[in-house]
């Protein structure tokens, strides 16, 4: 069975704290009629700091879509290879042993996709398959895990590389003054994550066993991009924080298909879209607050890093060392649609898998 190995994570060097974000909002939007509400929402995100690929002074500028696209490509090529190398090392593989690269990002665009450049420059085989995913937003981290699982199910000896590259700061739009946009300006951060799914299960990690997707009907416009001449304009409906009530049954249904109980897992790796998402899911699944500690830590230290959140939360569980052989877990990413990408897995150690 396929095993999801320890992810590698990188956040960029420029940091903005929540206090600095609040002060910036006061300075830039002092006459905004709903500034008080926006400030309260930002304060309640639980985010302590975020990391950016550029100094905040540059982030606040909008040099045009062409310049932003060039910045996206420049930083992708400069930053992604080191994260990929660490992910491969942690999985005990070389580039030549990877059969498919699944690259997810919703904050920039390249064609050919970054997978082509990586294959050409990092020693992957020319036959390596490419699966770039650009339109699933924050759910794409979960989707990448699921597509890697599907691939390794179809090709049991195959190995998949997952890459999530999100530079959310490149989507800042100075003219977007809705409360949802102001909140987003204080919530999202930049980050890169990569992980390997090994088809031979000769690794320590999460043995992937079942996955599924679910879309809440009638919510297509709740999380979206308006694509304009100035680039991507993020649109967030005020009803989004309440989506865990209809999504919790989908998680429960997936677990029941596997004869598991979604409220009785040993570990949870959940997309940290915001604190209410985690609080509500904890309540609807009837699991303790502590169960989502990895996701809360990602939100606190990095903000919402979009598709990379799930992989970062998983890396934190590896670092904590609390997972034991046979522990059962649930992973889920949430994003536009409103979509849930869900998976179930069991913790396995390399020594046990080879015995």
Coordinates of C-alpha atoms in Angstrom, one line a residue:
X1 CA 0.0 0.0 0.0
X2 CA 1.0 3.6 -0.6
X3 CA 2.7 5.4 2.3
X4 CA 2.8 9.2 2.7
X5 CA 6.3 10.1 4.0
X6 CA 7.4 13.0 6.1
X7 CA 6.8 16.4 4.3
X8 CA 9.5 19.0 3.9
X9 CA 8.5 22.6 4.5
X10 CA 9.9 26.0 3.8
X11 CA 8.6 29.4 4.7
X12 CA 10.3 32.5 3.3
X13 CA 12.4 34.9 5.3
X14 CA 10.3 38.0 5.5
X15 CA 8.0 38.1 8.6
X16 CA 5.0 40.2 9.5
X17 CA 3.4 39.8 12.9
X18 CA -0.3 40.1 13.7
X19 CA 0.4 43.3 15.5
X20 CA 2.1 44.8 12.5
X21 CA -0.8 43.6 10.3
X22 CA -3.3 45.4 12.5
X23 CA -1.3 48.6 12.6
X24 CA -1.0 48.5 8.8
X25 CA -4.7 48.1 8.4
X26 CA -5.3 51.1 10.7
X27 CA -2.8 53.2 8.6
X28 CA -4.1 52.2 5.2
X29 CA -7.8 52.0 5.9
X30 CA -8.4 54.5 8.8
X31 CA -11.5 55.8 7.2
X32 CA -13.0 52.5 6.3
X33 CA -16.6 52.3 7.7
X34 CA -16.1 48.7 8.8
X35 CA -12.5 48.9 10.0
X36 CA -13.5 47.9 13.6
X37 CA -15.1 44.7 12.4
X38 CA -12.1 43.9 10.1
X39 CA -9.7 44.5 13.0
X40 CA -11.6 42.2 15.3
X41 CA -11.8 39.5 12.7
X42 CA -8.0 39.7 12.1
X43 CA -7.3 39.6 15.8
X44 CA -9.5 36.5 16.1
X45 CA -7.7 34.5 13.4
X46 CA -5.2 33.1 15.9
X47 CA -2.4 34.0 13.5
X48 CA 0.7 35.2 15.4
X49 CA 2.9 35.8 12.3
X50 CA 3.1 35.1 8.6
X51 CA 6.0 34.7 6.2
X52 CA 6.4 36.5 2.9
X53 CA 8.6 36.1 -0.2
X54 CA 9.1 39.9 -0.3
X55 CA 9.3 42.7 2.2
X56 CA 5.9 44.1 3.1
X57 CA 6.6 47.4 1.3
X58 CA 6.9 45.4 -2.0
X59 CA 3.9 43.3 -1.2
X60 CA 1.7 46.4 -0.9
X61 CA 2.7 47.5 -4.4
X62 CA 1.0 46.3 -7.5
X63 CA 3.5 46.4 -10.4
X64 CA 1.1 44.6 -12.8
X65 CA 0.2 41.0 -13.6
X66 CA 3.3 40.5 -15.8
X67 CA 5.7 41.6 -13.0
X68 CA 3.9 39.4 -10.5
X69 CA 4.0 36.5 -12.8
X70 CA 7.7 37.0 -13.2
X71 CA 8.1 37.1 -9.4
X72 CA 6.1 33.9 -9.0
X73 CA 8.4 32.1 -11.5
X74 CA 11.6 33.5 -10.0
X75 CA 10.7 32.5 -6.5
X76 CA 9.3 29.1 -7.5
X77 CA 12.6 28.2 -9.3
X78 CA 14.7 29.6 -6.5
X79 CA 12.9 28.0 -3.6
X80 CA 11.1 24.8 -4.7
X81 CA 14.2 22.6 -5.5
X82 CA 15.6 22.6 -2.0
X83 CA 12.3 21.6 -0.5
X84 CA 12.0 18.8 -3.1
X85 CA 15.4 17.5 -2.3
X86 CA 14.6 17.3 1.4
X87 CA 11.3 15.5 0.7
X88 CA 13.1 12.9 -1.4
X89 CA 15.8 12.5 1.2
X90 CA 13.2 12.0 3.9
X91 CA 11.5 9.3 1.8
X92 CA 14.8 7.6 1.0
X93 CA 14.5 8.1 -2.8
X94 CA 16.3 9.7 -5.7
X95 CA 14.7 11.8 -8.4
X96 CA 15.0 8.9 -10.9
X97 CA 12.7 6.8 -8.7
X98 CA 9.8 9.3 -9.0
X99 CA 7.1 8.3 -11.5
X100 CA 4.7 11.3 -11.2
X101 CA 4.9 14.8 -9.9
X102 CA 1.7 16.4 -8.6
X103 CA 2.2 20.2 -8.3
X104 CA -0.5 22.3 -6.7
X105 CA -0.7 26.1 -6.5
X106 CA -3.5 28.7 -6.8
X107 CA -1.3 31.8 -6.4
X108 CA 0.6 32.0 -9.7
X109 CA 0.6 30.5 -13.2
X110 CA 3.3 29.1 -15.5
X111 CA 3.1 27.2 -18.8
X112 CA 4.9 24.9 -19.2
X113 CA 4.1 24.1 -15.6
X114 CA 6.9 24.1 -13.0
X115 CA 6.9 20.3 -13.2
X116 CA 8.5 20.5 -16.7
X117 CA 11.3 22.7 -15.4
X118 CA 11.9 20.5 -12.4
X119 CA 12.1 17.3 -14.5
X120 CA 14.5 19.1 -16.8
X121 CA 16.8 20.5 -14.1
X122 CA 16.7 18.1 -11.1
X123 CA 17.4 14.7 -12.6
X124 CA 13.9 13.3 -12.9
X125 CA 13.4 10.8 -15.8
X126 CA 12.0 12.3 -19.0
X127 CA 9.1 9.8 -18.7
X128 CA 8.0 11.3 -15.4
X129 CA 4.3 12.1 -15.5
X130 CA 3.1 15.6 -14.7
X131 CA -0.1 16.5 -12.9
X132 CA -0.3 20.3 -12.3
X133 CA -3.4 21.4 -10.4
X134 CA -4.2 25.1 -10.3
X135 CA -7.9 25.7 -9.4
X136 CA -8.6 23.8 -6.2
X137 CA -7.3 26.5 -3.8
X138 CA -6.7 25.3 -0.3
X139 CA -8.3 21.9 -1.0
X140 CA -5.5 21.1 -3.4
X141 CA -3.2 19.8 -0.6
X142 CA -5.7 17.1 0.2
X143 CA -6.4 16.5 -3.5
X144 CA -2.7 16.0 -4.2
X145 CA -2.5 13.4 -1.5
X146 CA -5.5 11.6 -2.9
X147 CA -4.3 11.7 -6.5
X148 CA -0.9 10.3 -5.4
X149 CA -2.8 7.6 -3.5
X150 CA -4.8 6.8 -6.7
X151 CA -1.7 6.7 -8.8
X152 CA 0.1 4.3 -6.4
X153 CA -3.0 2.1 -6.3
X154 CA -3.0 1.9 -10.1
X155 CA 0.8 1.4 -10.2
X156 CA 1.7 -0.4 -6.9
X157 CA 5.5 -0.1 -7.5
X158 CA 5.2 3.6 -8.4
X159 CA 6.3 6.7 -6.4
X160 CA 4.6 10.1 -6.4
X161 CA 6.1 13.4 -5.5
X162 CA 3.7 16.1 -4.2
X163 CA 4.6 19.8 -4.3
X164 CA 2.5 22.6 -2.9
X165 CA 3.8 26.1 -3.7
X166 CA 1.8 29.0 -2.5
X167 CA 2.8 32.7 -2.6
X168 CA -0.5 34.2 -1.4
X169 CA 1.1 37.6 -0.9
X170 CA 1.3 37.9 -4.7
X171 CA -2.6 38.0 -4.8
X172 CA -2.8 41.2 -2.6
X173 CA -5.1 43.7 -4.3
X174 CA -4.9 47.2 -2.8
X175 CA -8.3 48.2 -4.3
X176 CA -10.2 45.3 -2.7
X177 CA -11.8 46.9 0.4
X178 CA -14.5 44.5 1.4
X179 CA -14.3 43.1 4.9
X180 CA -13.6 39.6 3.5
X181 CA -10.6 41.0 1.6
X182 CA -9.3 42.9 4.6
X183 CA -9.6 39.7 6.6
X184 CA -7.7 37.8 4.0
X185 CA -4.9 40.3 4.0
X186 CA -4.3 39.3 7.7
X187 CA -4.8 35.6 7.3
X188 CA -2.8 34.2 4.3
X189 CA 0.9 33.6 4.2
X190 CA 3.5 32.2 1.8
X191 CA 4.9 28.7 2.0
X192 CA 6.2 25.6 0.1
X193 CA 5.7 22.0 1.0
X194 CA 6.7 18.7 -0.6
X195 CA 6.2 15.1 0.2
X196 CA 6.6 11.7 -1.3
X197 CA 4.1 8.9 -1.5
X198 CA 5.9 5.6 -1.8
X199 CA 4.0 2.7 -3.5
X200 CA 6.0 0.0 -1.9
X201 CA 5.1 0.9 1.8
X202 CA 8.8 0.6 2.8
X203 CA 8.7 3.8 4.7
X204 CA 7.6 5.4 8.0
X205 CA 4.4 7.5 7.6
X206 CA 0.7 7.3 6.9
X207 CA -0.4 4.2 4.9
X208 CA -3.1 5.6 2.7
X209 CA -6.2 3.4 2.7
X210 CA -9.3 5.3 1.4
X211 CA -10.0 8.8 0.0
X212 CA -13.0 10.8 -1.2
X213 CA -14.3 14.2 -2.3
X214 CA -17.4 16.1 -1.4
X215 CA -18.9 19.4 -2.7
X216 CA -21.6 21.3 -0.7
X217 CA -24.3 22.0 -3.2
X218 CA -25.0 25.6 -3.9
X219 CA -21.7 27.0 -2.6
X220 CA -19.8 27.5 -5.8
X221 CA -19.5 31.2 -5.4
X222 CA -18.5 31.2 -1.7
X223 CA -14.8 31.0 -2.3
X224 CA -13.6 32.2 -5.7
X225 CA -11.2 34.3 -7.7
X226 CA -12.5 37.1 -9.9
X227 CA -9.9 37.1 -12.8
X228 CA -9.4 40.7 -13.9
X229 CA -6.8 42.7 -15.8
X230 CA -5.1 43.3 -12.4
X231 CA -4.9 39.6 -11.6
X232 CA -6.7 37.3 -9.1
X233 CA -9.1 39.0 -6.8
X234 CA -10.0 36.7 -3.9
X235 CA -13.6 36.6 -2.9
X236 CA -14.8 35.1 0.4
X237 CA -18.4 34.8 1.4
X238 CA -19.3 35.5 5.0
X239 CA -21.0 32.1 5.2
X240 CA -17.7 30.1 4.7
X241 CA -16.9 29.8 8.4
X242 CA -20.1 27.9 8.9
X243 CA -19.3 25.1 6.3
X244 CA -18.2 22.5 8.8
X245 CA -21.7 21.6 9.8
X246 CA -22.5 20.2 6.3
X247 CA -19.0 18.9 5.8
X248 CA -18.7 16.9 9.0
X249 CA -21.2 14.3 7.8
X250 CA -19.2 13.8 4.7
X251 CA -16.1 13.0 6.8
X252 CA -18.2 10.7 9.0
X253 CA -19.6 8.9 5.9
X254 CA -16.1 8.3 4.5
X255 CA -14.9 6.8 7.8
X256 CA -18.0 4.6 8.0
X257 CA -17.3 3.3 4.5
X258 CA -14.0 2.1 6.0
X259 CA -15.8 0.8 9.1
X260 CA -14.1 3.5 11.2
X261 CA -15.5 6.3 13.4
X262 CA -14.5 9.8 12.4
X263 CA -14.9 10.9 16.0
X264 CA -12.6 8.3 17.3
X265 CA -9.4 8.7 15.3
X266 CA -5.9 8.7 16.8
X267 CA -4.8 11.7 14.8
X268 CA -6.3 14.5 12.6
X269 CA -4.5 16.5 9.9
X270 CA -7.0 19.2 8.9
X271 CA -6.7 22.3 6.7
X272 CA -6.6 25.3 9.0
X273 CA -8.6 27.8 7.1
X274 CA -9.3 29.7 10.3
X275 CA -10.0 29.1 14.0
X276 CA -13.8 28.7 13.6
X277 CA -13.3 25.9 11.0
X278 CA -11.3 23.9 13.5
X279 CA -13.6 24.8 16.5
X280 CA -16.7 23.8 14.6
X281 CA -15.3 20.6 13.2
X282 CA -14.1 19.7 16.7
X283 CA -17.7 20.2 17.9
X284 CA -19.5 18.4 15.1
X285 CA -17.1 15.4 15.2
X286 CA -17.1 15.4 19.0
X287 CA -13.4 15.4 19.3
X288 CA -11.3 17.4 21.8
X289 CA -9.7 20.7 21.0
X290 CA -6.3 19.2 21.3
X291 CA -7.0 16.8 18.4
X292 CA -6.4 19.6 15.9
X293 CA -3.2 20.9 17.6
X294 CA -1.0 20.4 14.5
X295 CA -3.4 22.5 12.3
X296 CA -3.7 25.2 15.0
X297 CA 0.1 25.4 15.2
X298 CA 0.3 25.9 11.4
X299 CA -2.3 28.7 11.6
X300 CA -0.6 30.4 14.5
X301 CA 2.9 30.3 13.2
X302 CA 2.4 30.6 9.4
X303 CA -1.2 31.7 8.8
X304 CA -3.2 30.1 6.2
X305 CA -0.7 28.8 3.6
X306 CA -3.4 27.5 1.3
X307 CA -2.7 24.0 -0.1
X308 CA 0.5 23.6 1.9
X309 CA -1.4 23.7 5.3
X310 CA -2.2 19.9 5.3
X311 CA 1.4 18.9 4.6
X312 CA 2.8 21.3 7.2
X313 CA 0.4 20.0 9.8
X314 CA 1.5 16.5 8.9
X315 CA 5.1 17.4 9.3
X316 CA 4.4 18.7 12.8
X317 CA 3.0 15.3 13.7
X318 CA 6.1 13.6 12.5
X319 CA 8.2 16.0 14.5
X320 CA 6.1 15.5 17.7
X321 CA 6.7 11.7 17.4
X322 CA 3.3 10.9 19.0
X323 CA 2.0 8.6 16.3
X324 CA 2.3 4.9 17.2
X325 CA 2.1 1.8 15.0
X326 CA -1.5 1.2 13.9
X327 CA -2.8 4.6 14.9
X328 CA -5.7 5.6 12.6
X329 CA -6.0 9.1 11.2
X330 CA -8.2 11.4 9.1
X331 CA -6.8 14.1 6.7
X332 CA -8.8 16.7 5.0
X333 CA -8.4 19.9 2.9
X334 CA -11.2 22.4 2.2
X335 CA -11.5 24.9 -0.5
X336 CA -13.5 26.4 -3.4
X337 CA -16.6 24.5 -4.4
X338 CA -17.1 24.3 -1.3
X339 CA -14.9 21.2 -1.7
X340 CA -13.6 18.7 0.8
X341 CA -10.7 16.4 -0.2
X342 CA -10.5 13.7 2.5
X343 CA -8.4 10.6 3.2
X344 CA -8.0 7.9 5.8
X345 CA -4.8 6.2 6.8
X346 CA -2.9 4.2 9.4
X347 CA 0.5 5.1 10.9
X348 CA 3.2 2.6 9.9
X349 CA 6.9 2.4 10.7
X350 CA 9.5 1.2 8.3
X351 CA 10.6 -1.6 10.6
X352 CA 7.1 -2.9 10.8
X353 CA 6.4 -2.6 7.1
X354 CA 9.5 -4.7 6.3
X355 CA 8.8 -7.4 8.9

